[in-house]
Coordinates of C-alpha atoms and ligand atoms in Angstrom, one line a residue:
M1 CA 11.5 -11.0 23.8
C2 CA 14.5 -12.4 25.7
G3 CA 18.2 -12.3 25.0
I4 CA 20.6 -15.2 25.0
V5 CA 24.4 -15.3 24.9
A6 CA 27.2 -17.9 25.0
Y7 CA 30.9 -18.0 25.0
I8 CA 33.6 -20.6 24.4
G9 CA 37.3 -19.8 24.6
D10 CA 40.2 -19.0 26.9
G11 CA 38.9 -15.6 28.1
E12 CA 37.2 -14.9 31.4
V13 CA 33.9 -16.6 30.8
G14 CA 31.8 -14.9 33.5
S15 CA 32.9 -11.4 32.6
I16 CA 32.2 -11.9 28.9
L17 CA 28.8 -13.4 29.6
F18 CA 27.7 -10.6 31.9
D19 CA 29.0 -8.0 29.5
T20 CA 27.2 -9.4 26.5
L21 CA 24.0 -9.9 28.6
K22 CA 24.1 -6.2 29.6
R23 CA 24.3 -5.2 26.0
L24 CA 21.1 -7.1 25.4
E25 CA 19.2 -5.5 28.3
Y26 CA 17.3 -3.3 25.8
R27 CA 15.5 -6.5 24.9
G28 CA 14.0 -6.3 28.3
Y29 CA 14.9 -7.9 31.6
D30 CA 13.0 -9.1 34.6
S31 CA 15.4 -11.9 35.5
A32 CA 18.7 -13.3 34.3
G33 CA 21.1 -16.2 34.7
V34 CA 24.2 -17.9 33.5
A35 CA 25.4 -21.5 33.4
I36 CA 29.2 -21.9 33.3
K37 CA 31.3 -25.0 33.0
S38 CA 33.6 -25.6 36.0
G39 CA 35.6 -28.9 35.9
D40 CA 33.1 -31.7 35.4
E41 CA 30.2 -29.6 36.6
I42 CA 28.0 -26.8 35.5
V43 CA 27.6 -23.9 37.9
V44 CA 24.3 -22.0 37.6
V45 CA 23.6 -18.5 39.0
K46 CA 20.2 -17.0 38.3
A47 CA 17.8 -14.5 39.9
A48 CA 14.9 -12.1 39.3
G49 CA 16.0 -8.5 38.9
K50 CA 18.8 -6.7 37.2
I51 CA 21.9 -8.4 35.6
G52 CA 24.2 -6.2 37.7
N53 CA 22.8 -7.8 40.9
L54 CA 23.3 -11.2 39.5
E55 CA 26.9 -10.5 38.6
K56 CA 27.6 -9.4 42.2
V57 CA 26.3 -12.8 43.5
Y58 CA 28.6 -14.5 40.9
R59 CA 31.6 -12.5 42.0
E60 CA 30.8 -13.3 45.7
M61 CA 31.0 -17.0 44.8
G62 CA 34.6 -16.4 43.6
S63 CA 33.7 -16.2 39.8
P64 CA 33.8 -20.0 39.3
G65 CA 34.1 -21.5 35.8
E66 CA 36.3 -21.8 32.8
S67 CA 36.2 -22.3 29.0
M68 CA 32.5 -22.0 28.2
G69 CA 29.1 -20.8 29.4
I70 CA 25.7 -19.6 28.4
G71 CA 23.5 -16.7 29.6
H72 CA 20.0 -15.3 29.4
T73 CA 18.1 -12.1 30.1
R74 CA 14.4 -12.8 30.4
W75 CA 11.3 -10.9 29.4
A76 CA 8.6 -13.2 30.9
T77 CA 5.9 -14.6 28.6
H78 CA 5.1 -17.9 30.4
G79 CA 5.3 -17.7 34.2
S80 CA 6.1 -14.7 36.4
P81 CA 9.5 -13.2 36.7
T82 CA 11.0 -15.2 39.6
D83 CA 14.3 -16.9 40.5
I84 CA 12.9 -20.3 39.6
N85 CA 11.5 -19.2 36.2
A86 CA 14.8 -17.5 35.3
H87 CA 17.0 -19.3 32.8
P88 CA 19.2 -21.4 32.4
H89 CA 17.0 -24.4 33.0
I90 CA 18.7 -27.6 34.1
S91 CA 18.0 -31.3 33.6
G92 CA 20.7 -33.7 34.8
E93 CA 23.9 -32.5 33.3
I94 CA 22.2 -30.4 30.6
A95 CA 21.7 -26.6 30.9
I96 CA 19.8 -24.6 28.3
V97 CA 18.8 -21.0 27.6
H98 CA 15.8 -20.3 25.3
N99 CA 14.2 -17.4 23.6
G100 CA 10.8 -18.0 21.9
I101 CA 7.6 -19.8 22.7
I102 CA 7.2 -23.6 22.8
E103 CA 3.6 -24.0 21.7
N104 CA 3.1 -27.6 22.6
Y105 CA 4.8 -27.4 26.0
L106 CA 1.8 -28.6 27.9
E107 CA 1.7 -31.9 26.0
L108 CA 5.5 -32.3 26.3
R109 CA 5.4 -31.5 30.0
E110 CA 2.8 -34.2 30.6
S111 CA 4.7 -36.9 28.7
L112 CA 8.0 -35.9 30.3
T113 CA 6.4 -36.0 33.8
E114 CA 5.2 -39.5 33.0
K115 CA 8.8 -40.5 32.2
G116 CA 9.8 -39.3 35.6
F117 CA 11.2 -35.8 34.9
E118 CA 10.4 -33.3 37.7
F119 CA 9.6 -29.7 36.7
Q120 CA 10.8 -26.8 38.8
S121 CA 9.5 -23.8 36.9
E122 CA 6.3 -22.6 35.3
T123 CA 8.1 -21.9 32.0
D124 CA 7.6 -23.5 28.6
S125 CA 11.4 -23.5 28.2
E126 CA 12.1 -26.1 30.9
V127 CA 10.6 -28.9 28.7
L128 CA 13.5 -28.4 26.3
A129 CA 16.1 -29.0 29.0
H130 CA 14.3 -32.3 30.0
L131 CA 13.8 -33.4 26.4
I132 CA 17.4 -32.9 25.5
N133 CA 18.4 -34.7 28.7
Y134 CA 16.1 -37.6 27.7
F135 CA 17.8 -38.0 24.3
Y136 CA 21.4 -37.3 25.5
Q137 CA 23.8 -40.3 25.3
G138 CA 27.1 -38.5 24.8
D139 CA 26.3 -36.8 21.5
L140 CA 24.9 -33.4 22.3
I141 CA 24.1 -32.2 18.8
M142 CA 22.2 -35.4 18.2
A143 CA 20.2 -35.0 21.4
V144 CA 19.3 -31.4 20.6
T145 CA 18.3 -32.3 17.0
R146 CA 16.0 -35.1 18.3
A147 CA 14.5 -32.8 21.0
L148 CA 13.8 -30.0 18.5
D149 CA 12.0 -32.5 16.2
E150 CA 9.4 -32.8 19.0
V151 CA 8.9 -29.1 19.5
E152 CA 6.3 -26.8 17.9
G153 CA 6.9 -23.1 18.2
S154 CA 9.7 -20.6 18.0
Y155 CA 13.2 -20.9 19.5
A156 CA 16.7 -19.7 19.7
I157 CA 18.6 -21.9 22.1
A158 CA 22.1 -22.5 23.5
V159 CA 22.9 -25.8 25.2
L160 CA 25.7 -27.0 27.5
A161 CA 26.3 -30.5 28.9
A162 CA 28.8 -31.1 31.7
S163 CA 30.4 -33.9 29.7
S164 CA 30.5 -32.2 26.3
P165 CA 33.3 -30.0 25.0
Y166 CA 31.0 -28.1 22.7
I167 CA 28.2 -25.5 22.9
I168 CA 25.2 -26.4 20.7
C169 CA 22.8 -23.7 19.4
A170 CA 19.8 -23.7 17.1
R171 CA 17.1 -21.4 15.9
K172 CA 13.6 -21.2 14.4
D173 CA 11.7 -17.9 14.1
S174 CA 13.9 -16.3 16.8
P175 CA 17.1 -14.4 16.0
L176 CA 20.5 -15.9 16.8
V177 CA 23.9 -14.7 15.7
I178 CA 27.3 -16.4 16.0
G179 CA 30.4 -14.2 16.5
L180 CA 33.7 -15.5 15.2
G181 CA 36.8 -14.6 17.4
K182 CA 40.4 -15.6 17.6
L183 CA 40.5 -19.0 19.5
A184 CA 37.0 -18.0 20.8
N185 CA 33.5 -18.1 19.6
Y186 CA 30.4 -16.2 20.8
L187 CA 26.7 -16.3 20.5
A188 CA 24.0 -13.7 21.0
S189 CA 20.4 -12.9 20.1
D190 CA 21.5 -9.7 18.4
V191 CA 24.7 -8.2 16.9
P192 CA 25.3 -5.3 19.3
A193 CA 26.1 -7.6 22.2
L194 CA 29.1 -9.0 20.2
L195 CA 30.6 -5.8 18.7
P196 CA 33.3 -5.3 21.4
Y197 CA 34.6 -8.8 20.7
T198 CA 34.2 -9.3 17.0
R199 CA 32.8 -7.8 13.9
D200 CA 32.7 -11.1 12.0
I201 CA 29.3 -12.7 12.5
V202 CA 27.2 -15.5 11.1
R203 CA 23.4 -15.1 11.2
L204 CA 22.0 -18.5 11.9
K205 CA 19.0 -19.3 9.6
D206 CA 15.8 -21.0 10.5
G207 CA 16.2 -24.7 11.0
E208 CA 20.0 -24.5 11.4
I209 CA 21.9 -26.1 14.3
A210 CA 25.5 -25.3 15.1
K211 CA 28.3 -26.8 17.1
L212 CA 30.8 -24.3 18.7
S213 CA 34.3 -25.1 19.9
K214 CA 36.9 -22.4 20.6
E215 CA 38.5 -23.1 17.2
T216 CA 35.6 -24.1 15.0
V217 CA 31.9 -23.5 14.1
E218 CA 30.1 -26.3 12.3
I219 CA 26.7 -25.5 10.9
K220 CA 24.1 -28.0 9.7
N221 CA 21.0 -27.1 7.8
R222 CA 17.5 -28.5 8.5
F223 CA 18.4 -31.7 6.5
G224 CA 21.4 -32.4 8.7
E225 CA 23.9 -31.4 6.0
L226 CA 27.1 -29.5 7.0
H227 CA 27.6 -26.2 5.1
P228 CA 30.1 -23.4 5.2
A229 CA 29.3 -20.4 7.4
D230 CA 28.1 -17.3 5.6
V231 CA 30.3 -14.7 7.3
E232 CA 29.2 -11.0 7.4
R233 CA 31.6 -8.1 8.4
I234 CA 29.7 -5.6 10.5
D235 CA 30.7 -1.9 10.0
W236 CA 28.0 -0.2 12.1
N237 CA 28.7 1.5 15.4
I238 CA 27.3 0.1 18.7
D239 CA 24.5 2.7 19.0
A240 CA 23.2 1.9 15.5
A241 CA 23.6 -1.8 16.1
E242 CA 21.4 -1.7 19.2
K243 CA 18.7 -0.3 17.0
G244 CA 19.4 -3.2 14.6
G245 CA 20.8 -0.7 12.0
Y246 CA 17.6 1.5 12.2
S247 CA 17.9 5.1 12.9
H248 CA 15.4 5.0 15.8
F249 CA 13.9 2.4 18.1
M250 CA 10.5 3.5 16.8
L251 CA 11.4 2.5 13.3
K252 CA 12.8 -0.8 14.5
E253 CA 9.7 -1.5 16.5
I254 CA 7.5 -0.6 13.5
H255 CA 9.5 -3.2 11.5
E256 CA 9.2 -5.8 14.3
Q257 CA 5.4 -5.9 13.9
P258 CA 5.2 -9.1 11.8
R259 CA 7.1 -11.0 14.4
A260 CA 5.3 -9.4 17.3
L261 CA 1.9 -10.3 15.8
R262 CA 3.0 -13.9 15.3
E263 CA 4.0 -14.1 19.0
T264 CA 0.7 -12.6 20.0
M265 CA -1.2 -15.3 18.2
A266 CA 1.2 -18.2 18.9
G267 CA -0.4 -21.2 20.4
R268 CA -3.8 -19.4 20.8
I269 CA -5.5 -20.2 17.6
S270 CA -7.4 -23.4 16.7
E271 CA -8.2 -22.8 13.0
F272 CA -9.8 -26.1 12.7
G273 CA -12.3 -25.5 15.5
G274 CA -12.7 -21.8 14.5
D275 CA -11.8 -21.0 18.1
V276 CA -9.2 -19.2 20.3
R277 CA -7.6 -20.5 23.5
L278 CA -7.2 -17.6 26.0
D279 CA -6.7 -18.3 29.6
L280 CA -9.4 -16.0 30.8
G281 CA -10.2 -17.9 34.0
I282 CA -13.9 -17.4 33.4
D283 CA -16.1 -20.4 32.9
D284 CA -18.4 -20.7 29.8
E285 CA -21.6 -20.1 31.9
E286 CA -20.3 -16.8 33.2
I287 CA -19.3 -15.8 29.6
R288 CA -22.8 -16.7 28.4
N289 CA -24.3 -14.6 31.1
L290 CA -22.2 -11.5 30.3
E291 CA -24.3 -8.5 29.1
R292 CA -21.6 -6.0 28.2
V293 CA -17.9 -5.2 28.1
S294 CA -16.5 -2.0 29.6
I295 CA -13.1 -0.9 28.4
I296 CA -10.8 1.4 30.3
A297 CA -7.6 2.8 28.9
C298 CA -5.5 5.9 28.0
G299 CA -3.8 7.2 24.9
T300 CA -3.0 4.7 22.2
S301 CA -4.5 1.9 24.3
Y302 CA -7.7 3.9 24.4
H303 CA -7.7 3.8 20.6
A304 CA -7.4 0.0 20.8
G305 CA -10.5 0.1 23.0
L306 CA -12.4 2.1 20.5
F307 CA -11.5 -0.5 17.9
A308 CA -13.1 -3.1 20.1
K309 CA -16.2 -1.0 20.4
Y310 CA -16.8 -1.7 16.6
L311 CA -15.5 -5.3 16.7
L312 CA -17.0 -7.0 19.8
P313 CA -20.7 -6.4 19.0
I314 CA -20.4 -8.1 15.6
V315 CA -18.1 -10.9 16.6
S316 CA -19.2 -11.7 20.2
G317 CA -22.7 -10.1 20.4
L318 CA -21.6 -8.0 23.4
P319 CA -22.1 -4.2 23.4
V320 CA -19.0 -2.3 24.5
E321 CA -18.5 1.0 26.3
V322 CA -15.1 2.6 26.2
E323 CA -13.9 5.0 28.9
L324 CA -10.8 7.2 29.1
A325 CA -9.3 6.0 32.4
S326 CA -8.9 9.5 33.7
E327 CA -12.6 10.2 33.2
F328 CA -13.9 6.9 34.4
Q329 CA -17.0 7.0 36.7
H330 CA -17.4 3.6 38.3
L331 CA -21.1 4.2 39.2
Q332 CA -21.8 3.3 35.5
L333 CA -20.9 -0.3 36.0
R334 CA -23.7 -2.8 36.2
P335 CA -23.6 -6.5 37.1
R336 CA -22.6 -8.9 34.3
T337 CA -20.1 -6.5 33.0
L338 CA -16.6 -7.7 31.9
V339 CA -14.2 -4.8 32.6
V340 CA -11.1 -4.8 30.4
G341 CA -8.2 -2.6 31.2
I342 CA -5.8 -2.1 28.2
T343 CA -2.3 -0.9 29.1
Q344 CA 0.9 -1.8 27.3
S345 CA 3.0 -0.9 30.3
G346 CA 0.6 -2.2 33.0
E347 CA 1.7 0.8 35.1
T348 CA -0.3 3.7 33.9
A349 CA -1.6 5.4 37.0
D350 CA -5.0 6.6 35.5
T351 CA -5.8 3.1 34.3
L352 CA -4.8 1.4 37.5
L353 CA -6.9 3.9 39.5
A354 CA -10.0 3.4 37.3
L355 CA -9.6 -0.4 37.6
K356 CA -9.4 -0.1 41.4
K357 CA -12.7 1.8 41.3
A358 CA -14.2 -0.9 39.0
K359 CA -13.1 -3.6 41.4
M360 CA -15.3 -2.1 44.1
C361 CA -18.3 -2.9 41.9
N362 CA -17.7 -6.6 42.1
V363 CA -17.3 -7.1 38.4
R364 CA -14.9 -9.4 36.5
L365 CA -11.7 -7.6 35.6
L366 CA -9.4 -8.6 32.7
A367 CA -6.2 -6.8 31.7
I368 CA -4.5 -6.7 28.3
T369 CA -0.8 -5.8 28.8
N370 CA 2.6 -6.4 27.4
V371 CA 4.5 -6.6 30.7
V372 CA 4.4 -9.8 32.7
G373 CA 4.6 -9.0 36.5
S374 CA 3.4 -5.4 36.0
T375 CA 1.1 -3.8 38.6
V376 CA -2.1 -4.3 36.6
T377 CA -1.6 -8.1 36.6
N378 CA -1.9 -8.1 40.4
L379 CA -5.0 -6.0 40.3
V380 CA -7.2 -7.9 37.9
D381 CA -8.7 -11.4 37.9
S382 CA -6.9 -12.5 34.7
T383 CA -4.5 -11.1 32.1
I384 CA -3.9 -11.6 28.4
F385 CA -0.3 -10.8 27.5
T386 CA 0.4 -9.2 24.1
R387 CA 3.9 -10.8 24.0
C388 CA 5.6 -8.3 21.7
G389 CA 8.8 -7.7 23.6
P390 CA 9.9 -4.5 25.2
E391 CA 9.0 -1.2 23.4
I392 CA 11.6 1.5 23.9
G393 CA 10.3 4.3 21.6
V394 CA 7.9 6.5 23.6
A395 CA 5.4 6.3 20.7
A396 CA 3.5 3.0 21.0
T397 CA 3.7 1.1 17.7
K398 CA 4.0 -2.7 17.9
T399 CA 2.2 -2.8 21.2
F400 CA -0.8 -1.1 19.6
T401 CA -1.2 -3.5 16.7
S402 CA -0.7 -6.4 19.1
Q403 CA -3.5 -5.0 21.2
L404 CA -5.7 -4.9 18.1
V405 CA -4.9 -8.6 17.4
T406 CA -5.4 -9.5 21.0
L407 CA -8.9 -7.9 20.9
I408 CA -9.7 -9.8 17.8
L409 CA -8.7 -13.0 19.6
L410 CA -10.8 -12.0 22.6
A411 CA -13.8 -11.2 20.5
I412 CA -13.7 -14.7 18.8
C413 CA -13.1 -16.4 22.1
L414 CA -16.2 -14.7 23.7
G415 CA -18.3 -15.1 20.5
R416 CA -17.6 -18.8 20.3
A417 CA -18.2 -19.4 24.1
R418 CA -21.5 -17.5 23.9
G419 CA -22.6 -19.4 20.8
F420 CA -22.9 -16.1 18.9
L421 CA -20.2 -17.1 16.4
T422 CA -20.3 -20.4 14.5
P423 CA -17.2 -22.5 14.1
E424 CA -17.3 -21.7 10.4
Q425 CA -17.4 -17.9 11.0
G426 CA -14.6 -18.2 13.5
R427 CA -12.5 -20.2 11.1
K428 CA -12.9 -17.6 8.3
I429 CA -11.6 -14.8 10.5
L430 CA -8.8 -17.0 11.9
I431 CA -7.6 -18.1 8.5
E432 CA -7.3 -14.5 7.4
L433 CA -5.7 -13.5 10.7
S434 CA -2.9 -16.0 10.2
R435 CA -2.0 -14.2 7.0
L436 CA -1.8 -10.9 8.8
P437 CA 1.9 -10.9 9.7
A438 CA 2.8 -11.5 6.0
L439 CA 0.4 -8.7 4.9
V440 CA 2.0 -6.3 7.4
Q441 CA 5.4 -7.3 5.9
K442 CA 4.1 -6.3 2.5
V443 CA 3.1 -2.9 3.8
L444 CA 6.6 -2.5 5.4
D445 CA 8.1 -3.4 2.0
R446 CA 6.4 -0.3 0.6
R447 CA 8.2 2.0 3.1
D448 CA 10.2 3.9 0.5
S449 CA 7.1 5.2 -1.3
I450 CA 5.5 6.1 2.0
K451 CA 8.7 8.0 3.0
E452 CA 8.6 9.8 -0.3
I453 CA 5.0 10.9 0.2
A454 CA 5.6 11.9 3.8
E455 CA 8.6 14.0 2.9
L456 CA 6.5 15.8 0.3
Y457 CA 4.1 17.0 3.0
A458 CA 6.6 17.4 5.8
D459 CA 6.4 21.3 5.9
S460 CA 2.6 21.3 6.5
S461 CA 1.5 23.0 9.7
C462 CA -1.6 20.9 10.3
Y463 CA -2.9 17.4 9.3
F464 CA -6.2 15.8 9.3
F465 CA -6.7 12.0 9.6
I466 CA -10.1 10.7 8.8
G467 CA -11.7 7.2 8.9
R468 CA -15.0 5.5 9.6
E469 CA -16.0 2.5 11.7
F470 CA -12.9 0.2 12.4
L471 CA -10.8 2.8 10.7
Y472 CA -11.9 5.8 12.9
P473 CA -9.7 4.7 15.8
I474 CA -6.8 4.4 13.4
A475 CA -7.4 8.0 12.3
L476 CA -7.2 9.1 15.9
E477 CA -4.0 7.0 16.3
G478 CA -2.4 8.6 13.2
A479 CA -3.1 12.1 14.5
L480 CA -1.7 11.2 17.9
K481 CA 1.5 9.8 16.4
M482 CA 1.9 13.0 14.3
K483 CA 1.4 15.2 17.4
E484 CA 3.7 13.1 19.6
I485 CA 6.8 12.7 17.4
A486 CA 6.5 15.4 14.7
Y487 CA 5.1 18.1 17.0
I488 CA 2.6 19.1 14.2
H489 CA -1.0 19.9 15.1
S490 CA -3.2 17.0 13.8
E491 CA -6.8 16.2 14.1
G492 CA -8.3 12.7 13.9
Y493 CA -11.9 12.6 12.9
A494 CA -14.7 10.2 12.0
G495 CA -15.3 11.0 8.3
G496 CA -19.0 11.8 8.9
E497 CA -18.2 14.4 11.5
L498 CA -16.2 16.8 9.3
K499 CA -19.3 18.6 8.1
H500 CA -20.3 19.3 11.8
G501 CA -17.5 21.8 12.3
P502 CA -13.9 20.8 11.3
L503 CA -14.6 21.4 7.6
A504 CA -14.1 25.1 8.4
L505 CA -10.4 24.4 9.0
I506 CA -9.8 22.8 5.7
T507 CA -8.2 25.3 3.3
D508 CA -5.9 25.0 0.2
F509 CA -3.3 22.3 0.6
T510 CA -4.3 21.1 4.0
P511 CA -3.1 17.4 4.0
V512 CA -5.9 15.0 4.8
V513 CA -4.9 11.4 5.3
A514 CA -8.1 9.4 4.4
I515 CA -8.1 5.9 5.7
A516 CA -10.3 4.4 3.1
T517 CA -9.6 0.6 2.7
F518 CA -13.3 -0.2 2.8
G519 CA -16.8 1.5 2.7
R520 CA -18.2 3.9 0.2
K521 CA -19.1 6.8 2.5
I522 CA -15.5 7.8 3.1
Q523 CA -15.4 8.6 -0.6
S524 CA -18.0 11.3 -0.1
N525 CA -15.8 12.7 2.8
I526 CA -12.8 12.8 0.5
K527 CA -14.8 14.7 -2.1
E528 CA -16.0 17.2 0.6
V529 CA -12.5 18.1 1.6
R530 CA -11.1 18.1 -2.0
A531 CA -13.8 20.6 -2.9
R532 CA -12.3 22.9 -0.2
G533 CA -8.8 22.6 -1.6
A534 CA -7.4 19.8 0.6
E535 CA -4.7 17.5 -0.6
V536 CA -5.9 14.0 0.0
I537 CA -3.5 11.1 0.7
A538 CA -5.8 8.0 0.6
L539 CA -5.0 4.6 2.0
A540 CA -6.9 2.2 -0.2
S541 CA -7.2 -1.4 -1.0
E542 CA -5.4 -2.9 -4.0
N543 CA -8.6 -3.5 -5.9
D544 CA -10.2 -0.1 -5.4
A545 CA -10.6 1.2 -8.9
D546 CA -12.3 4.5 -8.1
I547 CA -9.9 6.0 -5.6
D548 CA -7.4 7.4 -8.1
K549 CA -10.1 9.7 -9.5
I550 CA -10.8 11.4 -6.2
A551 CA -7.5 11.4 -4.1
N552 CA -4.3 13.3 -4.9
V553 CA -2.0 10.5 -3.8
V554 CA -2.9 6.8 -3.1
I555 CA -1.1 4.3 -0.9
R556 CA -2.2 0.8 -1.8
L557 CA -2.7 -1.9 0.8
P558 CA -3.3 -5.6 0.4
D559 CA -6.9 -6.6 0.4
T560 CA -8.2 -8.2 3.6
R561 CA -11.1 -8.2 6.0
P562 CA -12.1 -4.7 7.3
E563 CA -11.1 -5.3 10.9
L564 CA -7.7 -6.6 9.7
S565 CA -7.2 -3.7 7.3
A566 CA -7.2 -1.5 10.4
V567 CA -3.9 -3.1 11.4
L568 CA -2.4 -2.6 7.9
C569 CA -3.5 1.1 7.9
T570 CA -1.9 1.5 11.3
V571 CA 1.4 0.6 9.9
V572 CA 1.1 3.2 7.2
V573 CA 0.2 6.0 9.6
Q574 CA 3.0 5.0 11.9
L575 CA 5.5 5.2 9.0
F576 CA 4.0 8.4 7.6
S577 CA 4.3 10.2 10.9
Y578 CA 7.8 8.7 11.5
Y579 CA 9.1 10.0 8.2
V580 CA 7.6 13.5 8.6
A581 CA 9.2 13.7 12.1
H582 CA 12.5 12.4 10.7
K583 CA 12.5 14.9 7.9
L584 CA 11.9 17.6 10.5
G585 CA 14.8 16.3 12.6
Q586 CA 12.7 15.7 15.8
P587 CA 14.0 13.5 18.7
I588 CA 11.6 10.7 17.7
D589 CA 12.3 8.1 20.5
K590 CA 12.1 10.7 23.3
P591 CA 9.6 13.4 22.4
R592 CA 9.6 16.5 24.6
N593 CA 7.3 16.5 27.7
L594 CA 6.4 12.8 27.3
A595 CA 7.4 9.6 29.2
K596 CA 7.0 6.0 28.1
C597 CA 5.1 5.2 31.2
V598 CA 2.9 7.7 32.9
T599 CA 2.8 6.9 36.6
V600 CA 1.1 10.1 37.8
E601 CA -2.6 10.9 37.7
Ligands
M6R701 O1 1.1 1.9 29.0 P1 -0.2 2.4 28.5 O2 -0.7 1.6 27.3 O3 -1.2 2.4 29.6 O4 0.0 3.9 28.1 C1 -1.1 4.7 27.8 C2 -0.6 6.0 27.1 O5 0.2 6.7 28.0 C3 0.2 5.6 25.8 O6 -0.5 4.9 25.0 C4 0.6 6.9 25.1 O7 -0.5 7.6 24.6 C5 1.7 6.6 24.0 N1 2.9 7.3 24.2 C6 1.2 6.8 22.6 O8 2.1 6.6 21.7

């Protein structure tokens, strides 16, 4: 997730761009840049690091520029966080900033290189600058329209040309907001950046393209027809606006999951071939010779690892062992093991140390992380990025579901390369996987009834979460969320384990969240706890006709494959814990004693 901004008007362009960029820093930053019109030229200043440092460089240059400019704060997804990869990207007299992923950038890059364009960066975004330059003959909106016709993927862009008096912007599957000022207009990825300047905003819709001058904003729809701007008056304060109107970052991040999952999958799926493209840097022969996978992780990422323990054997044919990083004993590693470190931050000390130990065994190391340029990426042989944008709430939410989806992609990729999974079997999983973001949205749309149920049980002093197979790690995750943010003692258990001890703790009214979207055996576990007085809140699939007879409360979820229903159930346990914590008035985004990133052993 990156942030883009633009300004056109008589104000001090540089100051306005830097101020609005800083207000988007919560979207992540590893590099930033601005392009500002100065006479007949465009001045570009960009660098890796914080926006404040970049502003200093700009001031030292004498704050050049007037009338209009564009800016970008980057959270790397393609190419490492360096000065060259920072936006804006330039081609001739064109400057662009881009947020999103251009899926067909490799093909476009090849054809533009043949046409004589020289690429400076490793980013997918640079192809847009060259494409627009290729089509530009004095009409910037026409050039942008033609370039976007060639592009597959998601984008929010702002474009300047040295010889054009306008800023052009467009969006598809990436947010973009226009701010309407007095003899000035603004652009940003999100509303909070604009609130000090204006409260009249226009949310650009998918497929729309707009032309901004200081006096006017012209918006064309996907068919090229002009239409009046739909102006919205914002009455939130800045703090609420940064959270997009949500009361906490955690809730915002829970709601970002459909988009996050789309980004995780973007450009990686070949439904037709039933295959997945992941740049693992391992040749097919080595993949065929693998004998096992060993996963190392902590906390929520460890739960993602446990999910893989159920998934990989049936999809890739490889057995999996999962180790808590802090307990990892490297002597267990045998040759032909693929070691996978899962860490959203890429900085968890326990995970890094365990991976260093694993490295001494001469095995292949792979990381799954959300943070480009993080320490883990320098330690391992290859990395898969989950691409879900920065997560600010201490409780991991969207990064966890993106890890689950990444592991499904990895399992298919390994299974196909090893000849364990047929194209038809791969295709079946992938078709259903493509529906997943929409199914997650359906679960989010039921938030009000989940809230009502959570508030009903909010005064309980102890919770149980139970599940089996793919859903067992989700039970652990639900219990962890409840402990972390609501400060209520919770136990996550495999359904079959209850009778081996924990049943003794079940008394009248103990809430048991039974994650039961598939499998019959969990129903026996529900009956066991009901017989001891528990109140069962069951998560069940839409077509489960029996569950109402045995559970006290049922939360229905769309029907899908078992491994994908784990993702849907995760969203429910996240919302459930969130609403319990909210009812209790806990500081959800910053729970006591916890840090987002644990850099001590
Ligand atoms: O950044 P990592 O994924 O390596 O972090 C591991 C754990 O510290 C983390 O998942 C922690 O358990 C979360 N706060 C859970 O919500």
